[in-house]
Amino acid sequence: NIGYCDVDGKSLVGPMVMDFSKRDLYLNATKGKRYASEPSMSSFQPGLWLMYYSVPVQKNNKFAGAVLSVVEGNDLDEIAKGIDIGGGFHPYIVDRKTKTIIGTAERSDNPEDAQNNESLEALMDKAASGSTGYLSYVDPVSNKPMIASYCPINTDVVQWGVICPVPAELYLGGIQVIKVNSLISLVFAMVISIVLASIGTKETPMP
């Protein structure tokens, strides 16, 4: 869905006038910034995740409102599901500002389920810091040695990150560390290019 709100943050949605004046998607537009939210559960349709986008509109170099767009946030889950990083494991896409998982192949209708993953606790701070690297750890659920890489996704709209955990035996069984590093770099390049392509297709173009 695509709509327009005026300089006061008011938008006509069907027969109703909605006030977006205190919402981030409007406030960012007043500053001349594009905006993309993290996925959030719809209050009208349980199980449906939504993402909100906005682009400022200018007339004679003055703020004249904003174009708003609402899309299904489940798209990030579909991206995660479509990337197999080895052994049937999939990456996690995280919002670095809120330290929440916004894209996972394991999403359920309960928004808390994806956040209550003990296996990711040691990785979330690393991903949220915006740094790039990898670490090894023992999964507290399966008790298996794991290796996970992490990397930021930075654009002028979002501050996200990617976490790629897999069992250590998949990549450390008889191969040298340099090969692991090369493989991690390849995985990062693939994941980030797919996510950035998705962001680009979902953003509303500047009028």
Tab-separated table of C-alpha atoms in Angstrom:
chain	number	residue	atom	x	y	z
A	1	ASN	CA	0.000	0.000	0.000
A	2	ILE	CA	1.202	3.502	-0.864
A	3	GLY	CA	-0.216	6.731	0.553
A	4	TYR	CA	0.569	10.373	1.147
A	5	CYS	CA	0.548	12.474	4.306
A	6	ASP	CA	0.508	16.256	4.345
A	7	VAL	CA	2.812	18.698	6.115
A	8	ASP	CA	0.897	18.127	9.359
A	9	GLY	CA	1.293	14.341	9.207
A	10	LYS	CA	-2.341	13.688	8.273
A	11	SER	CA	-3.184	11.000	5.711
A	12	LEU	CA	-6.457	9.857	4.177
A	13	VAL	CA	-6.710	6.059	4.527
A	14	GLY	CA	-9.971	4.877	3.046
A	15	PRO	CA	-12.739	6.787	4.793
A	16	MET	CA	-10.506	7.644	7.775
A	17	VAL	CA	-7.975	10.380	8.418
A	18	MET	CA	-4.943	9.011	10.228
A	19	ASP	CA	-2.423	11.070	12.167
A	20	PHE	CA	1.216	10.103	11.583
A	21	SER	CA	2.645	13.298	13.064
A	22	LYS	CA	4.251	11.498	16.006
A	23	ARG	CA	5.421	8.434	14.085
A	24	ASP	CA	9.049	7.955	13.096
A	25	LEU	CA	8.194	7.539	9.424
A	26	TYR	CA	6.785	11.095	9.388
A	27	LEU	CA	9.324	12.700	11.737
A	28	ASN	CA	12.230	11.420	9.646
A	29	ALA	CA	10.593	12.768	6.498
A	30	THR	CA	10.350	16.261	8.050
A	31	LYS	CA	14.149	16.145	8.382
A	32	GLY	CA	14.565	15.206	4.724
A	33	LYS	CA	15.421	11.591	5.525
A	34	ARG	CA	14.107	8.362	4.078
A	35	TYR	CA	12.885	5.828	6.628
A	36	ALA	CA	12.477	2.061	6.896
A	37	SER	CA	11.164	0.377	10.040
A	38	GLU	CA	11.983	-3.029	11.432
A	39	PRO	CA	9.207	-5.616	10.922
A	40	SER	CA	6.450	-5.488	13.531
A	41	MET	CA	3.377	-7.645	14.100
A	42	SER	CA	0.150	-6.278	12.623
A	43	SER	CA	-2.373	-5.336	15.298
A	44	PHE	CA	-5.196	-6.230	12.918
A	45	GLN	CA	-3.967	-9.553	11.499
A	46	PRO	CA	-1.941	-11.824	13.844
A	47	GLY	CA	0.883	-13.600	12.049
A	48	LEU	CA	1.332	-10.778	9.530
A	49	TRP	CA	4.525	-8.771	9.895
A	50	LEU	CA	4.652	-5.275	8.423
A	51	MET	CA	7.382	-2.798	7.495
A	52	TYR	CA	6.847	0.928	7.041
A	53	TYR	CA	8.735	3.144	4.586
A	54	SER	CA	8.611	6.871	3.942
A	55	VAL	CA	10.189	9.329	1.522
A	56	PRO	CA	9.992	13.113	1.994
A	57	VAL	CA	8.260	15.272	-0.613
A	58	GLN	CA	9.506	18.771	-1.346
A	59	LYS	CA	7.936	21.686	-3.194
A	60	ASN	CA	9.994	24.781	-3.932
A	61	ASN	CA	12.706	23.348	-1.665
A	62	LYS	CA	10.310	23.150	1.278
A	63	PHE	CA	8.876	20.116	3.041
A	64	ALA	CA	5.474	19.337	1.518
A	65	GLY	CA	4.635	15.999	3.099
A	66	ALA	CA	5.735	12.413	2.649
A	67	VAL	CA	4.983	9.350	0.565
A	68	LEU	CA	4.288	6.376	2.832
A	69	SER	CA	4.427	2.688	2.023
A	70	VAL	CA	3.476	-0.421	3.986
A	71	VAL	CA	4.774	-3.838	2.884
A	72	GLU	CA	4.775	-7.307	4.374
A	73	GLY	CA	7.746	-7.644	6.708
A	74	ASN	CA	7.722	-11.408	6.203
A	75	ASP	CA	9.810	-10.764	3.072
A	76	LEU	CA	12.976	-10.693	5.205
A	77	ASP	CA	12.057	-14.119	6.575
A	78	GLU	CA	11.717	-15.377	3.017
A	79	ILE	CA	15.177	-14.018	2.192
A	80	ALA	CA	16.633	-15.856	5.199
A	81	LYS	CA	14.834	-19.073	4.227
A	82	GLY	CA	16.199	-18.840	0.694
A	83	ILE	CA	19.861	-18.740	1.793
A	84	ASP	CA	21.390	-22.036	2.950
A	85	ILE	CA	24.802	-21.316	4.497
A	86	GLY	CA	25.498	-25.019	5.023
A	87	GLY	CA	23.846	-28.064	6.535
A	88	GLY	CA	20.382	-26.571	6.266
A	89	PHE	CA	21.309	-23.575	8.427
A	90	HIS	CA	20.142	-20.077	7.507
A	91	PRO	CA	21.333	-16.546	8.369
A	92	TYR	CA	19.636	-14.199	10.811
A	93	ILE	CA	19.004	-10.588	9.833
A	94	VAL	CA	19.084	-8.300	12.875
A	95	ASP	CA	18.267	-4.680	13.642
A	96	ARG	CA	21.431	-3.375	15.281
A	97	LYS	CA	19.696	-0.448	16.980
A	98	THR	CA	17.142	-2.558	18.829
A	99	LYS	CA	19.133	-5.828	18.946
A	100	THR	CA	16.168	-7.747	17.559
A	101	ILE	CA	15.882	-10.407	14.895
A	102	ILE	CA	13.976	-9.069	11.895
A	103	GLY	CA	14.633	-11.881	9.417
A	104	THR	CA	14.734	-15.587	10.267
A	105	ALA	CA	13.788	-18.902	8.724
A	106	GLU	CA	12.340	-19.909	12.108
A	107	ARG	CA	9.690	-17.212	12.518
A	108	SER	CA	6.488	-18.146	14.340
A	109	ASP	CA	3.298	-16.239	15.024
A	110	ASN	CA	4.707	-15.293	18.427
A	111	PRO	CA	7.060	-12.288	17.991
A	112	GLU	CA	8.952	-13.213	21.163
A	113	ASP	CA	10.028	-16.636	19.916
A	114	ALA	CA	12.732	-15.354	17.598
A	115	GLN	CA	14.217	-13.201	20.356
A	116	ASN	CA	14.364	-15.985	22.973
A	117	ASN	CA	17.091	-17.919	21.166
A	118	GLU	CA	19.840	-18.660	23.700
A	119	SER	CA	22.179	-19.685	20.918
A	120	LEU	CA	22.333	-16.126	19.615
A	121	GLU	CA	22.905	-14.273	22.867
A	122	ALA	CA	26.682	-14.338	22.501
A	123	LEU	CA	26.437	-13.078	18.933
A	124	MET	CA	23.883	-10.285	19.194
A	125	ASP	CA	26.229	-7.805	20.869
A	126	LYS	CA	28.873	-8.485	18.238
A	127	ALA	CA	26.411	-7.923	15.420
A	128	ALA	CA	24.958	-4.821	17.097
A	129	SER	CA	28.414	-3.241	17.399
A	130	GLY	CA	28.690	-2.975	13.626
A	131	SER	CA	31.908	-4.973	13.507
A	132	THR	CA	32.807	-7.802	11.132
A	133	GLY	CA	34.271	-11.109	12.260
A	134	TYR	CA	33.534	-14.593	13.479
A	135	LEU	CA	33.743	-16.556	16.693
A	136	SER	CA	33.408	-20.105	17.926
A	137	TYR	CA	31.161	-21.169	20.789
A	138	VAL	CA	29.201	-24.130	22.146
A	139	ASP	CA	25.498	-24.054	21.414
A	140	PRO	CA	23.693	-24.153	24.800
A	141	VAL	CA	20.771	-26.055	23.280
A	142	SER	CA	22.462	-28.718	21.150
A	143	ASN	CA	25.799	-28.661	23.048
A	144	LYS	CA	27.576	-28.708	19.667
A	145	PRO	CA	30.630	-26.584	18.749
A	146	MET	CA	29.523	-23.792	16.446
A	147	ILE	CA	31.206	-21.144	14.325
A	148	ALA	CA	29.351	-17.950	13.451
A	149	SER	CA	30.230	-14.979	11.291
A	150	TYR	CA	28.674	-11.542	11.605
A	151	CYS	CA	28.717	-8.406	9.502
A	152	PRO	CA	26.874	-5.047	9.348
A	153	ILE	CA	24.505	-3.934	6.595
A	154	ASN	CA	24.791	-0.160	6.365
A	155	THR	CA	22.726	2.101	4.138
A	156	ASP	CA	21.397	5.621	4.583
A	157	VAL	CA	18.067	4.056	5.582
A	158	VAL	CA	18.771	1.054	7.821
A	159	GLN	CA	21.391	-0.178	10.296
A	160	TRP	CA	21.039	-3.927	10.139
A	161	GLY	CA	23.393	-6.852	10.484
A	162	VAL	CA	23.725	-10.493	9.459
A	163	ILE	CA	24.601	-13.448	11.706
A	164	CYS	CA	25.540	-16.759	10.063
A	165	PRO	CA	25.879	-19.638	12.580
A	166	VAL	CA	26.738	-23.203	11.509
A	167	PRO	CA	28.140	-26.323	13.211
A	168	ALA	CA	31.930	-26.036	13.313
A	169	GLU	CA	32.350	-29.489	11.795
A	170	LEU	CA	30.866	-28.288	8.512
A	171	TYR	CA	33.732	-25.901	7.797
A	172	LEU	CA	36.552	-26.991	10.087
A	173	GLY	CA	36.714	-30.631	9.121
A	174	GLY	CA	40.193	-30.825	7.616
A	175	ILE	CA	40.316	-27.406	5.931
A	176	GLN	CA	42.660	-24.584	6.736
A	177	VAL	CA	41.633	-21.390	8.514
A	178	ILE	CA	42.402	-19.322	5.425
A	179	LYS	CA	39.807	-21.313	3.522
A	180	VAL	CA	37.283	-20.649	6.277
A	181	ASN	CA	37.935	-16.931	6.012
A	182	SER	CA	37.453	-17.029	2.253
A	183	LEU	CA	34.211	-18.942	2.633
A	184	ILE	CA	32.935	-16.496	5.277
A	185	SER	CA	33.697	-13.574	2.961
A	186	LEU	CA	31.822	-15.283	0.153
A	187	VAL	CA	28.798	-15.934	2.376
A	188	PHE	CA	28.785	-12.298	3.526
A	189	ALA	CA	28.933	-10.997	-0.027
A	190	MET	CA	26.034	-13.226	-1.060
A	191	VAL	CA	23.818	-12.429	1.942
A	192	ILE	CA	24.421	-8.679	1.908
A	193	SER	CA	23.851	-8.371	-1.846
A	194	ILE	CA	20.517	-10.185	-1.546
A	195	VAL	CA	19.345	-8.111	1.436
A	196	LEU	CA	20.399	-4.815	-0.140
A	197	ALA	CA	18.639	-5.775	-3.360
A	198	SER	CA	15.486	-6.398	-1.343
A	199	ILE	CA	15.768	-3.010	0.374
A	200	GLY	CA	16.160	-1.323	-2.971
A	201	THR	CA	13.087	-2.931	-4.458
A	202	LYS	CA	10.954	-2.128	-1.410
A	203	GLU	CA	11.887	1.545	-1.067
A	204	THR	CA	9.510	4.054	-2.579
A	205	PRO	CA	11.412	6.171	-5.153
A	206	MET	CA	11.857	9.870	-4.499
A	207	PRO	CA	9.171	11.821	-6.390
